[in-house]
Coordinates of C-alpha atoms and ligand atoms in Angstrom, one line a residue:
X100 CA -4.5 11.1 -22.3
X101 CA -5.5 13.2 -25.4
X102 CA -4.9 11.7 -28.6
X103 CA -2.7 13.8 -30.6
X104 CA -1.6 14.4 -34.1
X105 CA 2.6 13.7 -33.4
X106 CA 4.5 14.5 -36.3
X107 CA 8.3 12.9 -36.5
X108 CA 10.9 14.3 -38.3
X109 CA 14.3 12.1 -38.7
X110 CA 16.7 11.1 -41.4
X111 CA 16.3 7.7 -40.6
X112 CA 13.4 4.9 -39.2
X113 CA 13.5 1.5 -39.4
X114 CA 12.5 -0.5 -42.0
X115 CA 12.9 1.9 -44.8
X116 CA 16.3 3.3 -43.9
X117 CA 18.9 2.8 -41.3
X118 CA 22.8 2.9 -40.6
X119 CA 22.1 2.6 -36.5
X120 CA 19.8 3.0 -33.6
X121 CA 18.0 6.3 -34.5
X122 CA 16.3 4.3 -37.1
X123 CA 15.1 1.5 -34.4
X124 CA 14.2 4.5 -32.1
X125 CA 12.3 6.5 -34.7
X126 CA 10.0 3.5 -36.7
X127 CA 9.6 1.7 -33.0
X128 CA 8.7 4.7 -31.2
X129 CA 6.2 5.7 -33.8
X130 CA 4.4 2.2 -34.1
X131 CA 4.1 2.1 -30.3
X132 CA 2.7 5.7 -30.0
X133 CA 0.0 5.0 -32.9
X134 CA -0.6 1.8 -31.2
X135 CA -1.4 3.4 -28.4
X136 CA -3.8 5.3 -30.0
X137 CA -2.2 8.7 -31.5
X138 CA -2.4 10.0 -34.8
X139 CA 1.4 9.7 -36.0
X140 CA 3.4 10.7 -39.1
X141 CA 7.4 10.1 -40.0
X142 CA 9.3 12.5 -42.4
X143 CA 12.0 11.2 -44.4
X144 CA 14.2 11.9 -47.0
X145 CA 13.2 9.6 -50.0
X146 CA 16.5 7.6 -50.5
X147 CA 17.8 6.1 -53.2
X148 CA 18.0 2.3 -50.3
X149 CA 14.1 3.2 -49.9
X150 CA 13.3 3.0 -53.4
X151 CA 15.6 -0.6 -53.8
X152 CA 14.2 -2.3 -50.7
X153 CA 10.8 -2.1 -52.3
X154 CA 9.1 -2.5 -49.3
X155 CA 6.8 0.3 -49.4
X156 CA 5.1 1.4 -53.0
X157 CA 4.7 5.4 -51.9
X158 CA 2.2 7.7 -53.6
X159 CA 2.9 10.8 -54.7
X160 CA 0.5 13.4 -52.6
X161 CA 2.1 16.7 -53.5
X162 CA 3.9 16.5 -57.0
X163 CA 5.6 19.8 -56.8
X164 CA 6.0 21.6 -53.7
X165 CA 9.0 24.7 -53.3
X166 CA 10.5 25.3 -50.3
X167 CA 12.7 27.9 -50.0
X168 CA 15.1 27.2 -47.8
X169 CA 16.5 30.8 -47.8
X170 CA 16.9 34.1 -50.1
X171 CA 17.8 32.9 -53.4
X172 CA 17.5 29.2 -52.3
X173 CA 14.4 27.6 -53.6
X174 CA 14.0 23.8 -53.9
X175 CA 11.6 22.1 -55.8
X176 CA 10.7 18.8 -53.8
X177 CA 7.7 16.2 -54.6
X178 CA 5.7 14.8 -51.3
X179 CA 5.3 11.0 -51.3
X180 CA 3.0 9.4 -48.7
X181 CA 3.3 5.3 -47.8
X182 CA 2.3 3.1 -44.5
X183 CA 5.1 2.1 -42.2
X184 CA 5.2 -1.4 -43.0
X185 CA 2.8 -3.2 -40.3
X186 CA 1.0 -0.2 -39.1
X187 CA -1.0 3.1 -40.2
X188 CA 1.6 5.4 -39.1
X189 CA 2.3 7.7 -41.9
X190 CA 5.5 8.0 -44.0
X191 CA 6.3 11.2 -45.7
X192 CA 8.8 11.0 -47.9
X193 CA 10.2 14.0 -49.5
X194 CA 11.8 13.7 -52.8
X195 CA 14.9 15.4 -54.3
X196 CA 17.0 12.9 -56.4
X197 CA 19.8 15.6 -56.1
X198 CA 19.9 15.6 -52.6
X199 CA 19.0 12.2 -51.6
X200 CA 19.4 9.6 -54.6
X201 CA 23.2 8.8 -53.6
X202 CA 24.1 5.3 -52.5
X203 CA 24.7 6.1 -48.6
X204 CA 22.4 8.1 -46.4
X205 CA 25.2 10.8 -45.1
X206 CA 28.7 9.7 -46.4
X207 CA 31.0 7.3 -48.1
X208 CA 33.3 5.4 -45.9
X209 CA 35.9 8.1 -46.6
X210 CA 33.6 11.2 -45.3
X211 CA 30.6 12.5 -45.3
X212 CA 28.8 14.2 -47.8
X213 CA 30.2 18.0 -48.5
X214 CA 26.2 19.3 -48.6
X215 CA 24.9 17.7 -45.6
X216 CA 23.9 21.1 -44.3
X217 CA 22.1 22.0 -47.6
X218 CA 20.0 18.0 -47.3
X219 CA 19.0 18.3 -44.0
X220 CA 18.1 21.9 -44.5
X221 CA 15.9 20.8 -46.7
X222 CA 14.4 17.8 -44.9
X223 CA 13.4 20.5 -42.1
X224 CA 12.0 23.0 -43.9
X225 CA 10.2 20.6 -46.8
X226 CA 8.9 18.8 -44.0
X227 CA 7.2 22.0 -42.1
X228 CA 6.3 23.8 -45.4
X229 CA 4.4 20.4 -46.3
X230 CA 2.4 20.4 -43.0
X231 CA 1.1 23.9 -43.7
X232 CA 0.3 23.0 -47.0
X233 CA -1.5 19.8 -45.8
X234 CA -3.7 22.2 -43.3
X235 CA -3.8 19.6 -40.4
X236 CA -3.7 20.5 -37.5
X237 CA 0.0 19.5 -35.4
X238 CA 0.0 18.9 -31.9
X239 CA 4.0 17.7 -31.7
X240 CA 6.7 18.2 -33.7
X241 CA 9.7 16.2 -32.8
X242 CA 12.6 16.1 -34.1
X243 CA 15.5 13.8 -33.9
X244 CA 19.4 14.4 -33.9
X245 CA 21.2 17.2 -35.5
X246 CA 19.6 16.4 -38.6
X247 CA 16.0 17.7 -37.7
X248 CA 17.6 20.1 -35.3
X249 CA 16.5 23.3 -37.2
X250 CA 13.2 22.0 -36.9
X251 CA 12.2 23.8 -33.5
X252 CA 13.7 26.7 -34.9
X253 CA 12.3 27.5 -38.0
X254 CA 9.4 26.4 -36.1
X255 CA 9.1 29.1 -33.9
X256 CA 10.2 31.8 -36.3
X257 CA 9.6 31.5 -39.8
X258 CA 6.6 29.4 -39.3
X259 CA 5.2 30.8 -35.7
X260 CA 1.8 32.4 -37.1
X261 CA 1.2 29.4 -39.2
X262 CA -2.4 28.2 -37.9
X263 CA -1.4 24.5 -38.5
X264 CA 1.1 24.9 -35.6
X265 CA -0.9 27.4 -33.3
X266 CA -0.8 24.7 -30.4
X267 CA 2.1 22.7 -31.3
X268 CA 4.7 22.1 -29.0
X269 CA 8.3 21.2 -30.0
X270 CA 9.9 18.2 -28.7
X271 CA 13.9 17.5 -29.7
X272 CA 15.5 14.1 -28.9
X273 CA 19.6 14.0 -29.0
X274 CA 20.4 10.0 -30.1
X275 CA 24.0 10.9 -29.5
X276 CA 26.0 13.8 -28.4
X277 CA 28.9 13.2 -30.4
X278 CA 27.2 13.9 -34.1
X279 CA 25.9 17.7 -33.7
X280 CA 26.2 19.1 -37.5
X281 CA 29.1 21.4 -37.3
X282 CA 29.4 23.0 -40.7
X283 CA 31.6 26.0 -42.0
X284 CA 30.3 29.2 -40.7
X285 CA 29.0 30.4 -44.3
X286 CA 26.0 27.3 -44.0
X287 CA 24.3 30.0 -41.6
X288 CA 23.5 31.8 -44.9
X289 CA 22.3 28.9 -46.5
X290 CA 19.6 27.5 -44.2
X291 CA 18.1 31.1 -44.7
X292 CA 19.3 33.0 -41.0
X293 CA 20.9 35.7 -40.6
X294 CA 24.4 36.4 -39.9
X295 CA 22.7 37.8 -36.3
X296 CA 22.5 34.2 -35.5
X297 CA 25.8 33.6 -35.9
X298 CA 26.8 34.3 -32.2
X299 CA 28.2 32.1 -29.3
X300 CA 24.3 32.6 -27.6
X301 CA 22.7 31.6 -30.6
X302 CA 24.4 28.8 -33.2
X303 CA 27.9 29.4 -33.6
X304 CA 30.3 27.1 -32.2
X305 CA 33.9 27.4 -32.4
X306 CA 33.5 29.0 -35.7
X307 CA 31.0 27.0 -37.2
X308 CA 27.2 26.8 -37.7
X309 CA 26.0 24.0 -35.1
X310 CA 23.0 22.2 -35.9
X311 CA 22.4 20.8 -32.5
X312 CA 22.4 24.1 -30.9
X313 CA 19.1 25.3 -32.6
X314 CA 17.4 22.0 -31.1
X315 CA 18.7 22.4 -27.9
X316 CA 17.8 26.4 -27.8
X317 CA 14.6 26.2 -29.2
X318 CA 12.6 23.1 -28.3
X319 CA 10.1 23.2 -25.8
X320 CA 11.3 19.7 -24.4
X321 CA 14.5 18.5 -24.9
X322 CA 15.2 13.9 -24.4
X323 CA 17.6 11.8 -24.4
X324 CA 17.6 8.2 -24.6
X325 CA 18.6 7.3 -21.6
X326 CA 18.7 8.3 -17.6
X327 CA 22.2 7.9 -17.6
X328 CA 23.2 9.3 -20.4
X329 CA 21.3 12.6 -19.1
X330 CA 23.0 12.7 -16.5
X331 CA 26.5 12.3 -18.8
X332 CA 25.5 15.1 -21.1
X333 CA 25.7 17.7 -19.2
X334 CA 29.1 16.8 -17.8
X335 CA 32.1 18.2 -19.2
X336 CA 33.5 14.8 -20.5
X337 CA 29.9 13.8 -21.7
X338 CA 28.8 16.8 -23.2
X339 CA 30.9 17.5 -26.4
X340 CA 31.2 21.0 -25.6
X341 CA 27.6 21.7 -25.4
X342 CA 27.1 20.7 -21.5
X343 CA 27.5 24.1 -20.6
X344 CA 24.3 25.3 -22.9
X345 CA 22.8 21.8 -21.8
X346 CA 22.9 22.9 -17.9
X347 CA 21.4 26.1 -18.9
X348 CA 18.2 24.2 -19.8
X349 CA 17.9 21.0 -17.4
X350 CA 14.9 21.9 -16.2
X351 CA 13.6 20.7 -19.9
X352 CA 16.2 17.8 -20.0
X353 CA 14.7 14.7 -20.1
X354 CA 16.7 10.9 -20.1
X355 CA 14.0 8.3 -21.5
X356 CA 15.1 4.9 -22.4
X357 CA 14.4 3.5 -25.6
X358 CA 13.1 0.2 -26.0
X359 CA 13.0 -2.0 -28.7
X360 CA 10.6 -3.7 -31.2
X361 CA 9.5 -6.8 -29.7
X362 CA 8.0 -8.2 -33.4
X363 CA 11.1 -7.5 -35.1
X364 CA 13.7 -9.0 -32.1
X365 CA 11.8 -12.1 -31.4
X366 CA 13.4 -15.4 -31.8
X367 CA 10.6 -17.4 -31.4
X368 CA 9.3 -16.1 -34.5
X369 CA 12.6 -14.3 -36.1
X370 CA 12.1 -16.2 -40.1
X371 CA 15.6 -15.4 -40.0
X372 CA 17.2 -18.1 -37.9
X373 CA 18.1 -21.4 -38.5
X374 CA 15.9 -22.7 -35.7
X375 CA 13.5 -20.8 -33.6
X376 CA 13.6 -20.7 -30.5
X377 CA 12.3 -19.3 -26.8
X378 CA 13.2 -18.8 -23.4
X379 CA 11.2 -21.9 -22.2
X380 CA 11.9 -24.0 -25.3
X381 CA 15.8 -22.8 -26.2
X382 CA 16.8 -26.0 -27.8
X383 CA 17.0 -24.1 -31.3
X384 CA 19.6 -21.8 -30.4
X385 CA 22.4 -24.6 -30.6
X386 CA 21.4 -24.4 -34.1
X387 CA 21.8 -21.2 -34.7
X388 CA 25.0 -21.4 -32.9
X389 CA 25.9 -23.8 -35.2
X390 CA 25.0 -21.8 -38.0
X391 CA 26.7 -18.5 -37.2
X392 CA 30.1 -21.1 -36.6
X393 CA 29.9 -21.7 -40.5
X394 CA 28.4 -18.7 -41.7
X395 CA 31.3 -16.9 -40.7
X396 CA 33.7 -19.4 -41.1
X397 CA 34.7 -20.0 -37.8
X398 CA 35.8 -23.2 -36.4
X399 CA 33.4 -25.2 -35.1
X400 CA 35.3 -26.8 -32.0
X401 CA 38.2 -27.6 -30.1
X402 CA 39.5 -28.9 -26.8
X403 CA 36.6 -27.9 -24.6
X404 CA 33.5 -26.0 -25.1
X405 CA 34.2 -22.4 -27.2
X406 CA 32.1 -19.5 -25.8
X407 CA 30.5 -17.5 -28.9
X408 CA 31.2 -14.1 -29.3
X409 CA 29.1 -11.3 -31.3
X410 CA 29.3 -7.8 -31.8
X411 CA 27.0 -5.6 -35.0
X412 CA 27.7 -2.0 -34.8
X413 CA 28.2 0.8 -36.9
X414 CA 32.4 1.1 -37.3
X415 CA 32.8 3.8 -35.1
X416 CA 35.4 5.1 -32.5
X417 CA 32.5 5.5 -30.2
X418 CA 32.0 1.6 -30.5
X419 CA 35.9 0.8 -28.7
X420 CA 37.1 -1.7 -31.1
X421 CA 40.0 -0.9 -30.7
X422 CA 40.1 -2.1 -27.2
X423 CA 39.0 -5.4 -28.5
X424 CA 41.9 -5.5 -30.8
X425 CA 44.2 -4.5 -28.1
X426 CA 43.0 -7.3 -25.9
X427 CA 42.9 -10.0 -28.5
X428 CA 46.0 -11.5 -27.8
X429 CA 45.0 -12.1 -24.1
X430 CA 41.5 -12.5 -25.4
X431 CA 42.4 -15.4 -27.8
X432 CA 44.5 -17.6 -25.2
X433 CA 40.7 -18.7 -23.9
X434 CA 39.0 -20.7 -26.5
X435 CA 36.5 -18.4 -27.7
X436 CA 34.9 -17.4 -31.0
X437 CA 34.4 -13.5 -32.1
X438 CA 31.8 -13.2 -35.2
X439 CA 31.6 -9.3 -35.9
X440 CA 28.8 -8.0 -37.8
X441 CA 29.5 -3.8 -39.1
X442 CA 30.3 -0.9 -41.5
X443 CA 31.6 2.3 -41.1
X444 CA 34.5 3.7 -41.0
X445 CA 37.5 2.7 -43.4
X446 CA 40.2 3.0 -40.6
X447 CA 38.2 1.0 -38.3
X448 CA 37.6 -1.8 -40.6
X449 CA 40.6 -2.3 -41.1
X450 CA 41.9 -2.9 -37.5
X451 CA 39.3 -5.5 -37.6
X452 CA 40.6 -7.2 -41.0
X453 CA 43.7 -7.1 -39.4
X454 CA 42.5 -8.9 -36.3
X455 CA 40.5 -11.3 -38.2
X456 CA 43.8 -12.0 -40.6
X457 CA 46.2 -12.9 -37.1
X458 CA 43.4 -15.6 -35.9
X459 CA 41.6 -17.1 -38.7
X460 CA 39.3 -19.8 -37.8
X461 CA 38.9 -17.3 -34.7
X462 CA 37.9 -14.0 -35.2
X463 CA 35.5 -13.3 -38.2
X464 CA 34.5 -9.6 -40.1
X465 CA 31.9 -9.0 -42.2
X466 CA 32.2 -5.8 -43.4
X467 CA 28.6 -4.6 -44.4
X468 CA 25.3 -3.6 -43.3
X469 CA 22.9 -6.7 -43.3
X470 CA 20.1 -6.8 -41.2
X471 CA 19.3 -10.7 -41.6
X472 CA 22.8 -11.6 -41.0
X473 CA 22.2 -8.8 -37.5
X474 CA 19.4 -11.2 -36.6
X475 CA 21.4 -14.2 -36.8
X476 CA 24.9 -12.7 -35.2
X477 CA 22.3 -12.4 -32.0
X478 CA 20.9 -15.1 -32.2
X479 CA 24.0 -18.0 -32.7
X480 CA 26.1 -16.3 -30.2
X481 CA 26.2 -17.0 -26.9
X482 CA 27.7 -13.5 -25.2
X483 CA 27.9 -10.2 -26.9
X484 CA 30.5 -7.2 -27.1
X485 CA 29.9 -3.9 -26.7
X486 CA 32.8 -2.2 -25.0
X487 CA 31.6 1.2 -26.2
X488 CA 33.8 3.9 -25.0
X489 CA 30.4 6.0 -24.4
X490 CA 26.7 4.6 -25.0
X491 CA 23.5 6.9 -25.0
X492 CA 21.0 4.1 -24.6
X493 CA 22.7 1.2 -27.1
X494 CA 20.0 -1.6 -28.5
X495 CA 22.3 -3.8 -29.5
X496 CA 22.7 -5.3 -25.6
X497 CA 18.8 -5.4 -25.5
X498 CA 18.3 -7.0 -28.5
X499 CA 20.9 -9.8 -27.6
X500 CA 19.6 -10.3 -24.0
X501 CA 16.4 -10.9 -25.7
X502 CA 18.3 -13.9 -27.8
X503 CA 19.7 -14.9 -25.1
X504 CA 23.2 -13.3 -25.3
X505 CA 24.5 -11.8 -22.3
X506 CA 26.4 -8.4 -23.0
X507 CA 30.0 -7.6 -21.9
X508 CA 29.6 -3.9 -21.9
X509 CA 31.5 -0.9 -20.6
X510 CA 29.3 0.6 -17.9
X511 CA 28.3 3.9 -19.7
X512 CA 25.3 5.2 -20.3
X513 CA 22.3 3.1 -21.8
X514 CA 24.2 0.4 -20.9
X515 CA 24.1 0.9 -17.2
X516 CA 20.3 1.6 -17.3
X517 CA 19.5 -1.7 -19.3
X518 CA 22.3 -4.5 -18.0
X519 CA 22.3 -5.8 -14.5
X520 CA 25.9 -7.3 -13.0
X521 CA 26.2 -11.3 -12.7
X522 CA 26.8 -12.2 -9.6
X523 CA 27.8 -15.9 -9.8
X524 CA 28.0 -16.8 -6.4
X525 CA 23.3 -15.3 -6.2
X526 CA 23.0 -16.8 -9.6
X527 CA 21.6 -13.8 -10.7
X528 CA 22.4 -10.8 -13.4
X529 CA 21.9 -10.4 -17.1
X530 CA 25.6 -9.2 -18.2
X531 CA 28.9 -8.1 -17.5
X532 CA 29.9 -4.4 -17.0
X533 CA 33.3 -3.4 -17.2
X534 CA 34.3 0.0 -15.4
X535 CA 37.3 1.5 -16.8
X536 CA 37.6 1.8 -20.2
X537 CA 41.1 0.0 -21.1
X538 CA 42.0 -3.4 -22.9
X539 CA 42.7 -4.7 -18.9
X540 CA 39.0 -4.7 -17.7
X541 CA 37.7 -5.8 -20.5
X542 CA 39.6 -8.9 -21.3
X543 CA 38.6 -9.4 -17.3
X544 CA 35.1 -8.8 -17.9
X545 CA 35.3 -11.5 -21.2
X546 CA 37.1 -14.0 -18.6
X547 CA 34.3 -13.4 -16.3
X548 CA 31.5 -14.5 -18.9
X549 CA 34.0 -17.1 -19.5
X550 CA 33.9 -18.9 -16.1
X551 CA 30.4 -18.0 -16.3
X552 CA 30.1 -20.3 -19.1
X553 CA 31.5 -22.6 -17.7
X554 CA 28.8 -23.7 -15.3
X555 CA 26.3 -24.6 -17.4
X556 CA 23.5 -24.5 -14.9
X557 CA 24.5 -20.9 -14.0
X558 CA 24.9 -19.8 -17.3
X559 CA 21.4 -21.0 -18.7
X560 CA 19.6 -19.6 -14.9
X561 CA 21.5 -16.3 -16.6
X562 CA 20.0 -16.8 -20.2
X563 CA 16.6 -17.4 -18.7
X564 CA 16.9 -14.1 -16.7
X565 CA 18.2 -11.9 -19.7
X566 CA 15.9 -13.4 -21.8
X567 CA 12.8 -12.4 -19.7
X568 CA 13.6 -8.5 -19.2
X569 CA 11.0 -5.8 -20.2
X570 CA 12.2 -3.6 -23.2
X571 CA 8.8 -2.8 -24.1
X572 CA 7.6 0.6 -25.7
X573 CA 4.9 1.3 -23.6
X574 CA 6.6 3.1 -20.6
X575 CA 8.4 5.0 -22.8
X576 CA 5.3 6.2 -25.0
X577 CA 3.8 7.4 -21.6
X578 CA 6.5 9.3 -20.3
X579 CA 6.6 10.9 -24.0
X580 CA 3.1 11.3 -23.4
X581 CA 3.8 13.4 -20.3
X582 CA 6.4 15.2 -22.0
X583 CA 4.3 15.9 -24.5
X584 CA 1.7 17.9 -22.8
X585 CA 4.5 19.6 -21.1
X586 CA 5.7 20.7 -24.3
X587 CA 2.4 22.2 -25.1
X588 CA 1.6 23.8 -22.1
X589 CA 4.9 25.5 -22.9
X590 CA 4.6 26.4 -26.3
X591 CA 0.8 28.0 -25.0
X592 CA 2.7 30.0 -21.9
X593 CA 4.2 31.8 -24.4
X594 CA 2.0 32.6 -26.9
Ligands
ADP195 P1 24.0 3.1 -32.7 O1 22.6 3.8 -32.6 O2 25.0 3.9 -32.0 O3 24.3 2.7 -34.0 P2 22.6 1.0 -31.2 O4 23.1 -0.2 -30.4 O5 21.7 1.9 -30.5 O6 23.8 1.7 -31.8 O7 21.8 0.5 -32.5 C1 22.4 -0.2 -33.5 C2 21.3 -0.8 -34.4 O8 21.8 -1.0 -35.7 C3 21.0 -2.2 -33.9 O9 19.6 -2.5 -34.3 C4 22.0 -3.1 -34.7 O10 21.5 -4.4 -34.9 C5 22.0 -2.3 -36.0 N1 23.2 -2.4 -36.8 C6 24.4 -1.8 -36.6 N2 25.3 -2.1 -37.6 C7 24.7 -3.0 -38.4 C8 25.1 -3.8 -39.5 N3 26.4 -3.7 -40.0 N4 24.2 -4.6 -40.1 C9 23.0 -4.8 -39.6 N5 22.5 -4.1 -38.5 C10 23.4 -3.2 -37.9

């Protein structure tokens, strides 16, 4: 395989800034591809949380560079360059303190920001108009989620004869059907088209400029993050209104599953856990089952053995809490524990105070993002929930079979691709899927892990088995390396 010059472009990668698994995908996938020999770059929007981490100390390559971002509109951004932290991948960060020195990344818990359209605008264009200034040569651009979604676009107009992108092929990866940038129908002004574009063919949608639409029209190769979840999107009840134009381009439709960083999600070396521990040696994770018990407050015992529940996700519908909360009262005549890990949305937090208020000693919240207390929710519980009502490819069940936490999960998506059934009477399997998505089957699947639990040599031949499961990057780097040159050739045919 050639080695090419792949050029990311996201609003979010993991470490430097992060509210889900975009950020995981996007910082993993780039370590993995440099590793494997590419020449790779991120752009990001420089962050008010990337400047208060203090992990990277960026330099500033371009002090002033405008991008106009359409008539009238002309933004004066600065380039920054650092390292992503343990490996020479690039980071571009592109700085405007309007636009991106706020304290969230896209929204307060009561909404998002007004001017999302007008940031992520600018993060497409700032981050194309840099290239060209920066004369290197680009193989692949790929862009990620509605925020890049322009990217292909502008890519292949306003930028087309631009030498730096003479062979450069577009590649657009959807994280999640669900978040496609709908703004009001006057943004199409604003990120510099024409009110020509503003048809049901091009990016209109029911009245409004969508985002999505331009990544999905204009990319050369089009992923997804997993082979389910393909499959899903361009179904009526998966698609979010956008199967229809999905269908229309399958033959470009890629699902490619994710996988996750195997330094970071480690817990023979994880420095934040109260014991390591491995799937040979696993004598440290009563500790850190003990740990998680009084970090959250929970009670440490009663009658019989408690199985330890964990959940960390963004507060979202998508995420089915509220069939948790609808099958607690069943749920809590078992002696269990729930430790939940997340931030998000107000109204969703709340349903989970409330649930934490009816059983204390029970059910614990912590409402915030904190990655070391992620780690640790992992790591000291023994089964984890994730009853999403839809799931593109989902890390958090890969990440917990690698602690040694077997997922409940509602068999959508991701999740299908990644979890394999118990079946206690083989011994085998690595979680437990649940079918229909109602409080019912997924109190049943809870009871399941339960009984599970209960026999302890089945339950650790379980462990063993989750805990040894491949979520490596490499297959996933090749087949992007496939899909790369595809993209290419493409982008050549029609030249
Ligand atoms: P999504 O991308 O829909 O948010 P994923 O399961 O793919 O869901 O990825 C979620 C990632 O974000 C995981 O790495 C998870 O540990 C992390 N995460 C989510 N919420 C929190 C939180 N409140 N604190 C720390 N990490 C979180």
């Amino acid at each position: 395989m050639a080695k090419l010059r792949i050029v990311h472009i996201a609003s979010e990668a993991a470490p430097l800034a992060k509210t889900g698994g975009l950020a995981d995908a996007v910082g993993a996938m780039a370590r993995a591809q440099e590793q494997a020999g590419h020449k790779v770059a991120i752009f990001l929007p420089h962050y008010r949380i990337i400047r208060q981490l203090g992990i990277v100390k960026p330099e500033v390559l371009i002090p002033s560079l405008p991008v106009h971002v359409a008539p009238g509109i002309r933004q004066e951004v600065s380039l920054l360059k650092a390292e992503l932290p343990g490996s020479k991948v690039t980071v571009y960060l592109l700085d405007h303190a309007r636009s991106y020195d706020r304290d969230h990344l896209y929204g307060t818990p009561d909404g998002d920001y007004p001017d999302n359209p007008d940031r992520f605008v600018l993060l497409c264009r700032g981050a194309l108009q840099a290239l060209k200034e920066m004369k290197e040569e680009v193989d692949i651009v790929h862009a990620h989620d509605w925020q890049a979604a322009l990217t292909p676009l502008y890519l292949r107009r306003t930028y087309a004869g631009e030498p730096v992108f003479a062979k450069a092929g577009a590649v657009y990866t959807i994280h999640n059907m669900a978040y496609q940038g709908a703004f009001p129908k006057e943004s199409i002004v604003r990120v510099g088209l024409g009110w020509e574009m503003f048809t049901a063919e091009q990016l209109e949608f029911f009245g409004k400029v969508n985002f999505m639409k331009a990544g999905i029209l204009y990319a050369d190769r089009i992923t997804t993050v997993s082979p389910t979840y393909a499959n899903e999107i361009v179904t009526p009840e998966g698609g979010f209104g956008l199967d229809g134009l999905l269908r229309t381009r399958a033959a470009d439709l890629a699902g490619v599953l994710n996988g996750i960083d195997e330094d970071e999600w480690n817990p023979e070396k994880d420095k934040h856990l109260a014991a390591p521990y491995s799937r040979r040696n696993a004598a440290g994770k009563a500790a850190c089952r003990d740990a998680l018990l009084a970090e959250f407050g929970l009670d440490p015992a009663e009658s019989g053995q408690v199985l330890v529940l964990g959940a960390v996700a963004r507060l979202a519908e998508q995420k089915g809490f509220d069939l948790l909360a609808e099958a607690a009262p069943r749920l809590m005549k078992h002696p269990l524990r729930i430790a939940l890990l997340g931030s998000g949305e107000r109204r969703i937090q709340e349903l989970l105070e409330d649930l934490a208020r009816r059983f204390p000693g029970r059910i614990a919240l912590r409402a915030k993002f904190d990655n070391a207390l992620a780690h640790r929710v992992y790591a000291g519980s023994d089964a984890y929930l994730m009853p999403s009502r839809y799931e593109p490819c989902g890390l958090g069940q890969m990440i917990a079979m690698h602690y040694g936490s077997l997922p409940i999960a509602h068999a959508v998506g991701g999740l299908v691709d990644t979890i394999r059934q118990v079946d206690p009477r083989k011994k085998q399997g690595t979680g437990f899927l649940f079918k229909a998505a109602t409080a019912d089957a997924f109190a049943k699947a809870v009871e399941d892990a339960r009984n599970a639990y209960e026999d302890e040599p089945l339950w650790k031949k379980l462990v063993t088995e989750a805990m040894a499961e491949d979520f490596s990057w490499e297959p996933t780097v090749k087949r992007y390396d496939q899909l790369y040159a595809d993209a290419i050739r493409q982008r050549a045919k029609r030249k």
